[in-house]
C-alpha positions as a Python dict, from the first residue, in 0.01 Angstrom:
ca = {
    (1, 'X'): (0, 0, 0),
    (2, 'X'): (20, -129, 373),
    (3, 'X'): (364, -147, 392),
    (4, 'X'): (422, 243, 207),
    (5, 'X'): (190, 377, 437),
    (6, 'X'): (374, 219, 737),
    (7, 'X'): (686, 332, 619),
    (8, 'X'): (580, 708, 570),
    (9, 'X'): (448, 670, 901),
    (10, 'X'): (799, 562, 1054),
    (11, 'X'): (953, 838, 859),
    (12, 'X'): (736, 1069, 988),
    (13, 'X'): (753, 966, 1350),
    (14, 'X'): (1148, 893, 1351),
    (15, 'X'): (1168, 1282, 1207),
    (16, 'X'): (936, 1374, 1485),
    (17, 'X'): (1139, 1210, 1703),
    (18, 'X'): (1434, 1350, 1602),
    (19, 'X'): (1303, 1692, 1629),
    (20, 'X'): (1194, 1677, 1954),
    (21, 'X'): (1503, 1547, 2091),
    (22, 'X'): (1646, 1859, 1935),
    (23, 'X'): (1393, 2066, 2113),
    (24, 'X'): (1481, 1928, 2419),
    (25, 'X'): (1845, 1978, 2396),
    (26, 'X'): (1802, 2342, 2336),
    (27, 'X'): (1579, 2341, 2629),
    (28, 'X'): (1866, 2160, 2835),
    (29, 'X'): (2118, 2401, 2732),
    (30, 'X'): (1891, 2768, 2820),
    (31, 'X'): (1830, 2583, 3163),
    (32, 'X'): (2163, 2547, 3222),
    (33, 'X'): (2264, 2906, 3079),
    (34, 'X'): (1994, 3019, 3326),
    (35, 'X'): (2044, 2883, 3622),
    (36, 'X'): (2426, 2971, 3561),
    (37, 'X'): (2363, 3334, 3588),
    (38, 'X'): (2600, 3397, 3909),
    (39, 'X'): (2282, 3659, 3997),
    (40, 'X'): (2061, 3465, 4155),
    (41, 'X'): (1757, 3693, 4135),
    (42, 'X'): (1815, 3689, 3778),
    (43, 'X'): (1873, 3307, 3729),
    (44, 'X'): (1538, 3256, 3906),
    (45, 'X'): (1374, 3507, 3669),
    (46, 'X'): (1535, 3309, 3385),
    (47, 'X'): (1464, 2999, 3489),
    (48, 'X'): (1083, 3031, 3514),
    (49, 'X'): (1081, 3206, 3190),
    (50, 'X'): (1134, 2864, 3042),
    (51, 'X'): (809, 2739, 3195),
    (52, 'X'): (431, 2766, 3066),
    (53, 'X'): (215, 2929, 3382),
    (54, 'X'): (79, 2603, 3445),
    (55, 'X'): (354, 2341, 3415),
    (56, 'X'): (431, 2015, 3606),
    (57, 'X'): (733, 1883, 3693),
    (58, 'X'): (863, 1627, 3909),
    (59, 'X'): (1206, 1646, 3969),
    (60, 'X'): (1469, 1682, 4258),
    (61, 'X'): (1236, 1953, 4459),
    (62, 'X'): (978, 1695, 4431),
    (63, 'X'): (634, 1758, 4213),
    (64, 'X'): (618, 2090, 4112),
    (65, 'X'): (290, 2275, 4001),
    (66, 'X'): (258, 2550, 3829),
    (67, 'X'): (530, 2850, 3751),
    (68, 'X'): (425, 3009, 4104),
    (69, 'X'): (498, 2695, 4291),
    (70, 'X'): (870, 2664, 4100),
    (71, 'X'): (989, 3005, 4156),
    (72, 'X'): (929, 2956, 4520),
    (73, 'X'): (1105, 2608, 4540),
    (74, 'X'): (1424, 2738, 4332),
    (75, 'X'): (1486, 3034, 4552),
    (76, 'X'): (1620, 2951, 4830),
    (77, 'X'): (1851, 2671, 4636),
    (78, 'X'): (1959, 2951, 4403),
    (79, 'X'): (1991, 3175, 4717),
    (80, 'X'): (2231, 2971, 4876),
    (81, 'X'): (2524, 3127, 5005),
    (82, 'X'): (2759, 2862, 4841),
    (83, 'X'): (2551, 2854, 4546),
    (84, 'X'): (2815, 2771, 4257),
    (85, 'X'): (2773, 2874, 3926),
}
């Protein structure tokens, strides 16, 4: 009974698992659609849509805090006159 409950349990995580790296690659891919808008206004707006108000991030811009906070470290990047997209 140990060992079926175990393996239902694997099952259950490994689908879990397997769903959530799904999620995340459809996450990966509207970033990048996004921040490829050549508009960067837009591609800002876009961006940040992908975000819950009060998300945390640490990344390449450093830690991040809250939608608010991300919008105004993305600008300028986004902004930038040789901005490629």
């Amino acid at each position: 009974m140990k060992r079926t409950m175990a393996a239902a349990a694997l099952c259950a995580s490994t689908a879990a698992w397997a769903g959530s790296v799904d999620d995340a690659k459809a996450v990966n891919v509207a970033f990048v659609e996004a921040a490829s808008i050549p508009d960067p206004t837009e591609s800002v707006k876009q961006v940040a849509a992908l975000f819950i108000d009060d998300m945390r991030h640490l990344g390449v811009f450093g830690k991040v805090k809250g939608k608010e906070q991300l919008i105004k470290t993305i600008t300028p990047a986004f902004m930038a006159p040789n901005r490629k997209t």
